[in-house]
Each structure stands twice: as structure tokens, then as C-alpha cells.
Coordinates of N, CA, C and O in Angstrom, one line a residue:
M6 N 8.4 -19.6 -21.0 CA 8.9 -20.8 -20.3 C 9.2 -20.4 -18.8 O 9.8 -19.3 -18.6
V7 N 8.9 -21.3 -17.9 CA 9.4 -21.2 -16.6 C 10.2 -22.4 -16.3 O 9.7 -23.5 -16.2
G8 N 11.5 -22.2 -16.3 CA 12.4 -23.4 -16.3 C 12.2 -24.1 -17.6 O 12.4 -23.5 -18.7
D9 N 11.9 -25.4 -17.6 CA 11.6 -26.2 -18.8 C 10.2 -26.3 -19.1 O 9.8 -27.1 -20.0
V10 N 9.3 -25.6 -18.4 CA 7.9 -25.8 -18.6 C 7.3 -24.6 -19.4 O 7.5 -23.5 -19.0
P11 N 6.6 -25.0 -20.5 CA 6.0 -23.9 -21.3 C 4.8 -23.3 -20.5 O 4.0 -24.0 -19.8
V12 N 4.7 -22.0 -20.5 CA 3.6 -21.3 -19.8 C 2.4 -21.2 -20.7 O 2.5 -20.8 -21.9
E13 N 1.3 -21.5 -20.2 CA 0.0 -21.5 -20.9 C -0.8 -20.3 -20.3 O -0.7 -20.0 -19.1
P14 N -1.7 -19.7 -21.1 CA -2.5 -18.6 -20.6 C -3.4 -18.9 -19.4 O -3.7 -18.0 -18.7
T15 N -3.7 -20.1 -19.2 CA -4.6 -20.5 -18.1 C -3.9 -20.9 -16.9 O -4.5 -21.2 -15.8
M16 N -2.5 -20.9 -16.9 CA -1.8 -21.3 -15.7 C -1.8 -20.2 -14.7 O -1.6 -19.0 -15.0
P17 N -2.0 -20.5 -13.4 CA -1.9 -19.5 -12.4 C -0.4 -19.0 -12.2 O 0.5 -19.7 -12.5
A18 N -0.3 -17.7 -11.9 CA 1.0 -17.1 -11.7 C 0.9 -15.9 -10.7 O -0.2 -15.4 -10.6
T19 N 2.0 -15.6 -10.1 CA 1.9 -14.5 -9.2 C 2.0 -13.2 -10.0 O 2.7 -13.1 -11.0
I20 N 1.3 -12.1 -9.6 CA 1.3 -10.9 -10.3 C 2.3 -9.9 -9.9 O 2.6 -9.0 -10.6
M21 N 2.8 -10.0 -8.6 CA 3.8 -9.2 -8.1 C 3.5 -7.7 -8.4 O 2.5 -7.2 -8.0
S22 N 4.4 -7.1 -9.1 CA 4.3 -5.6 -9.3 C 3.2 -5.2 -10.3 O 2.9 -4.0 -10.4
I23 N 2.5 -6.1 -10.9 CA 1.3 -5.8 -11.7 C 0.2 -5.2 -10.8 O -0.7 -4.5 -11.2
S24 N 0.3 -5.5 -9.5 CA -0.7 -4.9 -8.6 C -0.6 -3.4 -8.5 O -1.5 -2.7 -8.2
K25 N 0.6 -2.9 -8.8 CA 0.8 -1.4 -8.7 C -0.1 -0.7 -9.8 O -0.9 0.2 -9.4
P26 N -0.1 -1.1 -11.1 CA -1.0 -0.5 -12.0 C -2.5 -0.8 -11.7 O -3.3 0.1 -12.0
L27 N -2.8 -1.9 -11.1 CA -4.2 -2.2 -10.8 C -4.6 -1.3 -9.7 O -5.7 -0.8 -9.7
T28 N -3.7 -1.0 -8.7 CA -4.0 0.0 -7.6 C -4.2 1.4 -8.2 O -5.2 2.1 -7.8
V29 N -3.3 1.8 -9.1 CA -3.5 3.1 -9.7 C -4.8 3.2 -10.5 O -5.5 4.2 -10.4
T30 N -5.1 2.1 -11.3 CA -6.3 2.1 -12.1 C -7.5 2.2 -11.1 O -8.5 3.0 -11.4
A31 N -7.5 1.5 -10.0 CA -8.6 1.6 -9.1 C -8.7 3.1 -8.5 O -9.8 3.6 -8.5
A32 N -7.6 3.7 -8.2 CA -7.6 5.1 -7.7 C -8.2 6.0 -8.8 O -8.9 6.9 -8.5
L33 N -7.8 5.8 -10.0 CA -8.2 6.6 -11.1 C -9.7 6.5 -11.4 O -10.4 7.5 -11.8
T34 N -10.3 5.3 -11.0 CA -11.8 5.2 -11.1 C -12.5 6.1 -10.1 O -13.5 6.7 -10.3
L35 N -11.8 6.3 -8.9 CA -12.3 7.2 -7.9 C -12.2 8.6 -8.3 O -13.0 9.5 -8.1
V36 N -11.1 9.0 -9.0 CA -10.9 10.3 -9.6 C -12.0 10.6 -10.6 O -12.7 11.6 -10.6
R37 N -12.2 9.6 -11.5 CA -13.3 9.7 -12.5 C -14.6 10.0 -11.9 O -15.4 10.8 -12.4
D38 N -14.9 9.3 -10.8 CA -16.2 9.4 -10.1 C -16.3 10.6 -9.2 O -17.3 10.7 -8.5
G39 N -15.2 11.4 -9.1 CA -15.3 12.6 -8.3 C -15.1 12.4 -6.8 O -15.4 13.2 -6.0
K40 N -14.6 11.2 -6.4 CA -14.4 10.8 -5.0 C -13.0 11.1 -4.6 O -12.6 10.9 -3.4
L41 N -12.1 11.4 -5.5 CA -10.7 11.6 -5.2 C -10.1 12.6 -6.2 O -10.6 12.6 -7.4
S42 N -9.1 13.4 -5.8 CA -8.4 14.3 -6.7 C -7.0 13.9 -6.8 O -6.4 13.5 -5.7
L43 N -6.3 14.1 -7.9 CA -4.9 13.8 -8.0 C -4.1 14.7 -7.1 O -3.0 14.3 -6.7
D44 N -4.6 15.8 -6.8 CA -3.8 16.8 -6.0 C -4.2 16.7 -4.5 O -3.7 17.5 -3.7
D45 N -5.1 15.8 -4.1 CA -5.4 15.6 -2.7 C -4.1 15.2 -1.9 O -3.3 14.5 -2.5
L46 N -4.0 15.6 -0.7 CA -2.9 15.2 0.1 C -3.1 13.8 0.7 O -4.1 13.6 1.4
A47 N -2.2 12.9 0.4 CA -2.3 11.5 0.7 C -2.5 11.3 2.2 O -3.5 10.6 2.6
F48 N -1.7 11.9 3.0 CA -1.8 11.6 4.5 C -2.9 12.4 5.1 O -3.3 12.1 6.2
G49 N -3.4 13.5 4.4 CA -4.5 14.2 4.9 C -5.8 13.3 4.7 O -6.7 13.4 5.5
I50 N -5.8 12.5 3.7 CA -6.9 11.6 3.5 C -6.9 10.5 4.6 O -7.9 10.1 5.2
L51 N -5.7 9.9 4.8 CA -5.6 8.8 5.7 C -5.7 9.2 7.2 O -6.3 8.5 8.0
R52 N -5.2 10.4 7.5 CA -5.3 10.9 8.9 C -4.9 9.8 9.9 O -5.7 9.5 10.9
E53 N -3.8 9.1 9.7 CA -3.3 8.1 10.6 C -2.2 8.6 11.4 O -1.4 9.4 11.0
S54 N -2.1 8.1 12.7 CA -1.0 8.4 13.5 C 0.2 7.4 13.2 O -0.1 6.2 13.0
P55 N 1.4 7.9 13.1 CA 2.5 7.0 12.8 C 2.9 6.1 14.0 O 2.5 6.4 15.1
L56 N 3.5 5.0 13.7 CA 4.0 4.1 14.7 C 5.5 4.4 14.9 O 6.3 4.0 14.0
L57 N 5.8 5.1 15.9 CA 7.2 5.5 16.1 C 7.8 4.9 17.3 O 7.1 4.6 18.3
R58 N 9.1 4.7 17.3 CA 9.8 4.3 18.5 C 10.2 5.6 19.2 O 10.2 6.7 18.6
R59 N 10.6 5.5 20.4 CA 11.0 6.6 21.2 C 12.2 7.4 20.4 O 13.1 6.8 20.0
G60 N 12.0 8.7 20.3 CA 13.0 9.5 19.6 C 12.8 9.7 18.2 O 13.5 10.5 17.5
E61 N 11.9 8.9 17.5 CA 11.7 9.0 16.1 C 10.6 10.1 15.8 O 9.8 10.4 16.7
S62 N 10.7 10.6 14.6 CA 9.7 11.6 14.2 C 9.3 11.4 12.8 O 10.0 10.7 12.1
V63 N 8.3 12.1 12.4 CA 7.8 12.0 11.0 C 8.5 13.1 10.2 O 8.6 14.3 10.6
D64 N 9.0 12.8 9.0 CA 9.5 13.8 8.1 C 8.4 14.8 7.7 O 7.4 14.3 7.2
P65 N 8.5 16.1 8.0 CA 7.4 17.0 7.8 C 7.0 17.1 6.3 O 5.9 17.5 6.0
R66 N 7.9 16.8 5.4 CA 7.6 16.8 4.0 C 6.6 15.8 3.6 O 5.9 15.9 2.6
M67 N 6.4 14.8 4.4 CA 5.4 13.7 4.2 C 4.0 14.3 4.0 O 3.2 13.8 3.2
Q68 N 3.7 15.4 4.8 CA 2.4 15.9 4.7 C 2.1 16.6 3.4 O 0.9 17.0 3.2
K69 N 3.1 16.8 2.6 CA 2.9 17.5 1.3 C 2.7 16.5 0.1 O 2.5 16.9 -1.0
I70 N 2.8 15.2 0.4 CA 2.7 14.1 -0.7 C 1.3 14.1 -1.2 O 0.3 14.0 -0.4
T71 N 1.2 14.1 -2.5 CA -0.2 14.1 -3.2 C -0.5 12.6 -3.7 O 0.5 11.8 -3.8
V72 N -1.7 12.4 -4.0 CA -2.1 11.2 -4.6 C -1.4 11.0 -5.9 O -0.9 9.9 -6.2
R73 N -1.3 12.0 -6.7 CA -0.5 12.0 -8.0 C 0.9 11.5 -7.8 O 1.4 10.7 -8.6
Q74 N 1.6 12.0 -6.8 CA 3.0 11.6 -6.5 C 3.1 10.1 -6.1 O 4.0 9.4 -6.4
C75 N 2.1 9.6 -5.3 CA 2.1 8.2 -5.0 C 1.9 7.4 -6.2 O 2.6 6.4 -6.4
M76 N 1.0 7.8 -7.1 CA 0.8 7.1 -8.4 C 2.0 7.1 -9.3 O 2.2 6.1 -10.0
S77 N 2.7 8.1 -9.3 CA 3.8 8.3 -10.3 C 5.2 8.0 -9.7 O 6.2 8.2 -10.4
H78 N 5.2 7.4 -8.5 CA 6.5 7.1 -7.8 C 7.4 8.3 -7.7 O 8.6 8.3 -7.8
T79 N 6.8 9.5 -7.4 CA 7.6 10.7 -7.2 C 7.3 11.3 -5.8 O 7.6 12.5 -5.6
A80 N 6.8 10.5 -4.9 CA 6.5 10.9 -3.5 C 7.7 11.0 -2.6 O 7.7 11.7 -1.6
G81 N 8.8 10.3 -3.0 CA 10.0 10.3 -2.1 C 9.9 9.2 -1.1 O 10.8 9.1 -0.2
L82 N 8.9 8.4 -1.2 CA 8.7 7.2 -0.2 C 9.6 6.1 -0.7 O 9.9 5.9 -1.9
F83 N 10.1 5.3 0.3 CA 11.0 4.2 0.0 C 10.3 3.1 -0.7 O 9.0 3.1 -0.9
N84 N 11.0 2.1 -1.2 CA 10.4 1.0 -2.0 C 10.1 -0.2 -1.1 O 8.9 -0.6 -1.0
A85 N 11.1 -0.9 -0.6 CA 10.9 -2.3 -0.1 C 10.2 -2.2 1.3 O 10.9 -2.0 2.3
V86 N 8.9 -2.5 1.4 CA 8.2 -2.5 2.7 C 8.7 -3.7 3.5 O 8.5 -3.6 4.7
E87 N 9.3 -4.7 2.9 CA 9.8 -5.8 3.7 C 10.9 -5.4 4.7 O 11.1 -6.0 5.7
S88 N 11.5 -4.2 4.5 CA 12.5 -3.7 5.4 C 11.9 -3.3 6.7 O 12.7 -3.2 7.7
L89 N 10.6 -3.2 6.8 CA 10.0 -2.8 8.0 C 9.7 -4.0 8.9 O 9.2 -3.8 10.0
N90 N 9.9 -5.2 8.4 CA 9.5 -6.4 9.2 C 10.3 -6.4 10.5 O 11.5 -6.6 10.5
D91 N 9.6 -6.3 11.6 CA 10.2 -6.4 12.9 C 9.2 -7.0 13.9 O 8.5 -6.3 14.6
P92 N 9.1 -8.4 13.8 CA 8.1 -9.1 14.6 C 8.1 -8.8 16.1 O 7.1 -8.6 16.7
A93 N 9.3 -8.6 16.7 CA 9.4 -8.2 18.1 C 8.7 -6.9 18.4 O 8.0 -6.7 19.4
F94 N 9.0 -5.9 17.6 CA 8.4 -4.6 17.7 C 6.9 -4.7 17.5 O 6.1 -4.1 18.3
F95 N 6.4 -5.5 16.5 CA 5.0 -5.7 16.3 C 4.3 -6.3 17.5 O 3.2 -5.8 17.9
Q96 N 5.0 -7.2 18.2 CA 4.4 -7.9 19.4 C 4.3 -6.8 20.5 O 3.3 -6.8 21.2
T97 N 5.3 -6.0 20.7 CA 5.3 -5.0 21.7 C 4.1 -4.0 21.4 O 3.4 -3.7 22.4
L98 N 4.0 -3.6 20.2 CA 2.9 -2.7 19.8 C 1.5 -3.3 20.1 O 0.6 -2.7 20.6
A99 N 1.4 -4.6 19.8 CA 0.2 -5.3 20.0 C -0.1 -5.4 21.5 O -1.3 -5.3 21.9
R100 N 0.9 -5.8 22.3 CA 0.7 -5.9 23.7 C 0.2 -4.6 24.4 O -0.6 -4.5 25.3
K101 N 0.7 -3.4 23.8 CA 0.3 -2.1 24.3 C -1.0 -1.6 23.6 O -1.5 -0.5 23.8
H102 N -1.6 -2.5 22.8 CA -2.9 -2.2 22.1 C -2.8 -1.0 21.1 O -3.7 -0.3 20.9
H103 N -1.6 -0.8 20.5 CA -1.4 0.2 19.5 C -1.7 -0.3 18.1 O -2.0 0.5 17.2
I104 N -1.6 -1.6 18.0 CA -2.0 -2.3 16.7 C -2.6 -3.6 17.0 O -2.5 -4.1 18.2
Q105 N -3.3 -4.2 16.0 CA -3.8 -5.5 16.2 C -3.1 -6.4 15.1 O -3.0 -6.1 14.0
L106 N -2.6 -7.5 15.6 CA -2.0 -8.5 14.7 C -3.1 -9.5 14.2 O -3.9 -9.9 14.9
I107 N -3.0 -9.8 12.9 CA -3.9 -10.7 12.3 C -3.1 -12.0 11.9 O -2.2 -11.9 11.1
H108 N -3.4 -13.1 12.6 CA -2.6 -14.3 12.4 C -1.1 -14.0 12.6 O -0.2 -14.5 11.9
G109 N -0.8 -13.2 13.6 CA 0.6 -12.8 13.9 C 1.2 -11.8 13.0 O 2.4 -11.5 13.2
R110 N 0.5 -11.3 12.1 CA 1.1 -10.3 11.1 C 0.5 -8.9 11.3 O -0.7 -8.8 11.7
I111 N 1.2 -7.9 10.9 CA 0.8 -6.5 10.9 C -0.2 -6.3 9.8 O -0.1 -6.9 8.7
T112 N -1.2 -5.4 10.0 CA -2.1 -5.2 8.9 C -1.5 -4.2 7.9 O -0.5 -3.5 8.1
Q113 N -2.1 -4.1 6.7 CA -1.6 -3.2 5.6 C -1.7 -1.8 6.1 O -0.8 -1.0 5.8
N114 N -2.8 -1.4 6.8 CA -2.9 -0.1 7.3 C -1.8 0.3 8.3 O -1.2 1.3 8.3
D115 N -1.5 -0.7 9.2 CA -0.4 -0.4 10.2 C 0.9 -0.4 9.5 O 1.8 0.2 10.0
L116 N 1.1 -1.1 8.4 CA 2.3 -1.1 7.6 C 2.6 0.3 7.1 O 3.7 0.8 7.2
V117 N 1.5 1.0 6.7 CA 1.6 2.4 6.3 C 2.0 3.3 7.5 O 2.9 4.1 7.4
R118 N 1.4 3.0 8.6 CA 1.7 3.8 9.8 C 3.1 3.6 10.2 O 3.8 4.6 10.7
L119 N 3.6 2.4 10.1 CA 5.0 2.1 10.5 C 6.0 2.8 9.5 O 7.0 3.3 9.9
G120 N 5.6 2.8 8.2 CA 6.4 3.4 7.2 C 6.5 4.9 7.3 O 7.5 5.5 6.8
M121 N 5.6 5.5 8.1 CA 5.6 7.0 8.3 C 6.8 7.4 9.1 O 7.2 8.6 9.1
R122 N 7.5 6.5 9.7 CA 8.7 6.9 10.5 C 10.0 7.0 9.6 O 11.0 7.5 10.0
E123 N 9.9 6.5 8.4 CA 11.0 6.5 7.5 C 11.2 7.9 6.9 O 10.3 8.5 6.4
K124 N 12.4 8.4 6.8 CA 12.7 9.7 6.2 C 12.5 9.6 4.7 O 12.8 8.5 4.1
L125 N 11.9 10.6 4.1 CA 11.8 10.6 2.7 C 13.1 10.6 1.9 O 14.1 11.1 2.4
L126 N 13.1 9.9 0.8 CA 14.3 9.8 0.0 C 14.7 11.2 -0.7 O 15.8 11.5 -1.0
F127 N 13.6 12.0 -0.9 CA 13.8 13.3 -1.6 C 12.5 14.1 -1.4 O 11.5 13.5 -0.9
T128 N 12.5 15.4 -1.7 CA 11.4 16.2 -1.6 C 10.3 15.7 -2.6 O 10.7 15.5 -3.7
P129 N 9.1 15.5 -2.1 CA 8.0 15.0 -3.0 C 7.9 15.9 -4.3 O 8.0 17.1 -4.3
G130 N 7.8 15.1 -5.4 CA 7.7 15.7 -6.7 C 8.9 16.1 -7.5 O 8.9 16.5 -8.6
H131 N 10.1 15.8 -6.8 CA 11.4 16.3 -7.4 C 12.1 15.2 -8.2 O 13.0 15.5 -9.0
K132 N 11.8 13.9 -8.0 CA 12.5 12.8 -8.6 C 11.5 11.6 -8.8 O 10.5 11.6 -8.2
F133 N 12.0 10.6 -9.5 CA 11.3 9.3 -9.6 C 12.1 8.3 -8.8 O 13.3 8.2 -8.9
A134 N 11.4 7.5 -8.0 CA 12.0 6.4 -7.3 C 10.9 5.3 -7.1 O 9.9 5.6 -6.4
Y135 N 11.0 4.2 -7.7 CA 10.0 3.1 -7.6 C 9.7 2.9 -6.2 O 10.6 2.7 -5.3
S136 N 8.4 2.9 -5.8 CA 8.1 2.9 -4.4 C 6.9 1.9 -4.1 O 5.8 2.2 -4.3
G137 N 7.3 0.9 -3.4 CA 6.3 0.0 -2.8 C 5.5 0.6 -1.8 O 4.2 0.4 -1.7
Q138 N 6.1 1.5 -0.9 CA 5.4 2.2 0.1 C 4.4 3.2 -0.5 O 3.3 3.3 0.1
G139 N 4.7 3.8 -1.6 CA 3.8 4.7 -2.2 C 2.5 4.0 -2.6 O 1.4 4.6 -2.5
M140 N 2.7 2.8 -3.1 CA 1.5 2.0 -3.5 C 0.7 1.5 -2.3 O -0.5 1.4 -2.3
Q141 N 1.4 1.2 -1.2 CA 0.7 0.9 0.1 C -0.2 2.0 0.5 O -1.3 1.9 0.9
V142 N 0.4 3.2 0.4 CA -0.4 4.4 0.8 C -1.6 4.6 -0.1 O -2.7 4.8 0.3
L143 N -1.3 4.5 -1.4 CA -2.4 4.6 -2.4 C -3.5 3.6 -2.2 O -4.7 3.9 -2.3
G144 N -3.1 2.4 -1.9 CA -4.1 1.3 -1.6 C -5.0 1.7 -0.4 O -6.2 1.4 -0.5
R145 N -4.4 2.2 0.6 CA -5.2 2.6 1.8 C -6.1 3.8 1.4 O -7.2 3.9 1.9
I146 N -5.7 4.7 0.6 CA -6.5 5.8 0.1 C -7.7 5.2 -0.7 O -8.8 5.7 -0.5
V147 N -7.5 4.3 -1.5 CA -8.6 3.7 -2.3 C -9.6 3.0 -1.3 O -10.8 3.2 -1.5
E148 N -9.1 2.3 -0.3 CA -10.0 1.7 0.7 C -10.8 2.8 1.4 O -12.0 2.7 1.6
R149 N -10.1 3.9 1.8 CA -10.8 4.9 2.6 C -11.9 5.6 1.8 O -13.0 5.8 2.2
R150 N -11.6 5.9 0.5 CA -12.5 6.6 -0.3 C -13.6 5.7 -0.9 O -14.7 6.2 -1.2
S151 N -13.3 4.4 -1.1 CA -14.3 3.5 -1.7 C -15.2 2.9 -0.6 O -16.3 2.4 -0.9
G152 N -14.6 2.8 0.6 CA -15.3 2.0 1.6 C -15.2 0.5 1.5 O -15.9 -0.2 2.2
L153 N -14.3 0.1 0.6 CA -14.1 -1.4 0.4 C -12.6 -1.7 0.6 O -11.8 -0.9 0.4
R154 N -12.4 -3.0 1.0 CA -11.0 -3.5 1.0 C -10.5 -3.4 -0.4 O -11.2 -3.5 -1.4
L155 N -9.2 -3.1 -0.6 CA -8.6 -2.9 -1.9 C -8.9 -4.0 -2.9 O -9.3 -3.7 -4.0
D156 N -8.7 -5.2 -2.5 CA -8.9 -6.3 -3.5 C -10.4 -6.3 -4.0 O -10.7 -6.6 -5.1
K157 N -11.3 -6.0 -3.0 CA -12.8 -6.0 -3.4 C -13.1 -4.9 -4.3 O -13.8 -5.0 -5.3
Y158 N -12.4 -3.7 -4.1 CA -12.7 -2.6 -4.9 C -12.1 -2.8 -6.3 O -12.7 -2.5 -7.3
I159 N -10.9 -3.3 -6.4 CA -10.3 -3.6 -7.7 C -11.1 -4.6 -8.5 O -11.4 -4.4 -9.7
H160 N -11.7 -5.6 -7.8 CA -12.6 -6.5 -8.5 C -13.8 -5.8 -9.1 O -14.1 -5.9 -10.2
R161 N -14.4 -4.9 -8.2 CA -15.6 -4.2 -8.7 C -15.3 -3.2 -9.7 O -16.0 -3.1 -10.7
A162 N -14.3 -2.4 -9.5 CA -14.1 -1.2 -10.4 C -13.2 -1.5 -11.6 O -13.2 -0.7 -12.6
V163 N -12.4 -2.6 -11.5 CA -11.4 -2.8 -12.6 C -11.7 -4.2 -13.3 O -11.9 -4.2 -14.5
C164 N -11.8 -5.2 -12.5 CA -11.9 -6.6 -13.1 C -13.3 -6.8 -13.8 O -13.4 -7.3 -14.9
V165 N -14.3 -6.4 -13.1 CA -15.7 -6.6 -13.6 C -15.9 -5.8 -14.9 O -16.3 -6.4 -16.0
P166 N -15.6 -4.5 -15.0 CA -15.7 -3.8 -16.3 C -14.9 -4.4 -17.4 O -15.3 -4.3 -18.6
L167 N -13.7 -5.0 -17.1 CA -12.9 -5.6 -18.1 C -13.3 -7.1 -18.4 O -12.7 -7.7 -19.2
M168 N -14.4 -7.5 -17.8 CA -14.9 -8.9 -17.9 C -13.9 -9.9 -17.6 O -13.9 -11.0 -18.2
M169 N -13.1 -9.6 -16.6 CA -12.1 -10.7 -16.1 C -12.9 -11.6 -15.2 O -13.5 -11.2 -14.2
R170 N -13.0 -12.8 -15.6 CA -13.8 -13.8 -14.9 C -13.0 -14.7 -14.0 O -13.5 -15.3 -13.1
S171 N -11.7 -14.7 -14.2 CA -10.9 -15.6 -13.4 C -9.6 -14.9 -13.0 O -8.9 -14.4 -13.9
Y172 N -9.3 -14.9 -11.7 CA -8.1 -14.5 -11.2 C -8.0 -15.0 -9.8 O -8.9 -15.5 -9.2
Y173 N -6.8 -15.0 -9.2 CA -6.5 -15.6 -7.9 C -5.8 -14.6 -7.0 O -4.9 -13.9 -7.5
V174 N -6.3 -14.4 -5.8 CA -5.7 -13.6 -4.9 C -5.0 -14.4 -3.8 O -5.6 -15.2 -3.1
A175 N -3.6 -14.4 -3.8 CA -2.8 -15.3 -3.0 C -2.7 -14.7 -1.6 O -2.8 -13.4 -1.4
Q176 N -2.6 -15.5 -0.6 CA -2.3 -15.0 0.8 C -0.8 -14.7 0.9 O 0.0 -15.5 0.4
I177 N -0.5 -13.7 1.7 CA 0.9 -13.4 2.0 C 1.4 -14.4 3.0 O 0.7 -14.7 3.9
R178 N 2.6 -14.8 2.7 CA 3.3 -15.8 3.7 C 3.4 -15.1 5.1 O 3.6 -13.9 5.2
A179 N 3.3 -15.9 6.1 CA 3.4 -15.4 7.5 C 4.8 -14.8 7.8 O 4.9 -14.0 8.7
D180 N 5.8 -15.2 7.1 CA 7.2 -14.7 7.4 C 7.5 -13.4 6.7 O 8.6 -12.9 6.8
V181 N 6.5 -12.9 5.9 CA 6.7 -11.6 5.2 C 5.8 -10.6 5.9 O 4.8 -10.9 6.4
V182 N 6.2 -9.4 5.9 CA 5.5 -8.3 6.5 C 4.0 -8.4 6.1 O 3.7 -8.5 4.9

């Protein structure tokens, strides 16, 4: 039930955190196909420069984060990527041609670059902490290694083999990162 309405299997619904296991499954297909290793260094694959404000630096432990740690929420990366939402900063970066805004929003790749300024919660591999940013990083790795946008690769590598014929990809609201 959603409120007073019974939920039917054919009703559209938001998937929210179910996208995390879909992203991990997509990454595991790349592991299976020999295009990715669980012990590959995440930021070594991405080779992206961080988006830093003056005086900020990257936590050096970030360079030791593996694909496996992103998948298992043991990378030490923070959870809520919404905390990075700073439209004025995004506009400044866009004016300086450091990023490109799409419909006034930061791209998923630039969201990862922005998150690189955040200090790790702990040394990678030492604890578990549910991490939206870890999945953002993993999603960009899937894109880099597959050559496809994440949703397109998930469709090809996960949904088609499972014979999923119907699903809906929602657009992110403009007021959310």
C-alpha cells in the first residue's frame, strides 16, 4: 500500500537505492568480461582532476580506494551527494570553463570531481559506511570501461539478459544536484 492505494506490479515507482545494486551488477559484468578488476584503483581509472576551492586539497587516501571498496561501501566516501549542492559555486566554475552545466545542473562526472574535495570518513577498507558517493564513483568507472552512459550500459548488460522489457528512467529534478 502507498497511503490508501494498493500497489500493483505494473505501477511505476521510483527505484531510489535499488540503483546501487544495479550499478554494482553492471560493474561485475565488466569484471566477468575482463574489462575491470575488483582491485583496480578507482581514481586511477577515472583520472579526473578534483574541483577544489582555494585552500582545499584531496585526501591522499583517496588514491588507494579500489573498485571492490566502492562496491562494498568500505571506501570511506561520504553518503549524501546532495550535500554538495552549491549552485553559486557551480555557476562560478562554469563561467571559468572548469565545468559545463546541463540545463543549469552539474554533470554526474563533475559531481564526482566535486566530491573529491571531501575528507574520507575513514581509511579505505577499514569500516562499512553506506555511500552514495561510492556509487557515483563506481557509475563513472562503468561508463569509462564500457564506453556507454551508465543507464545505457545497465540496460544492455543487466536488463536485456534478465528479459526486463519495461522500466522507466526518471529525470532528476532541477533543484537537486
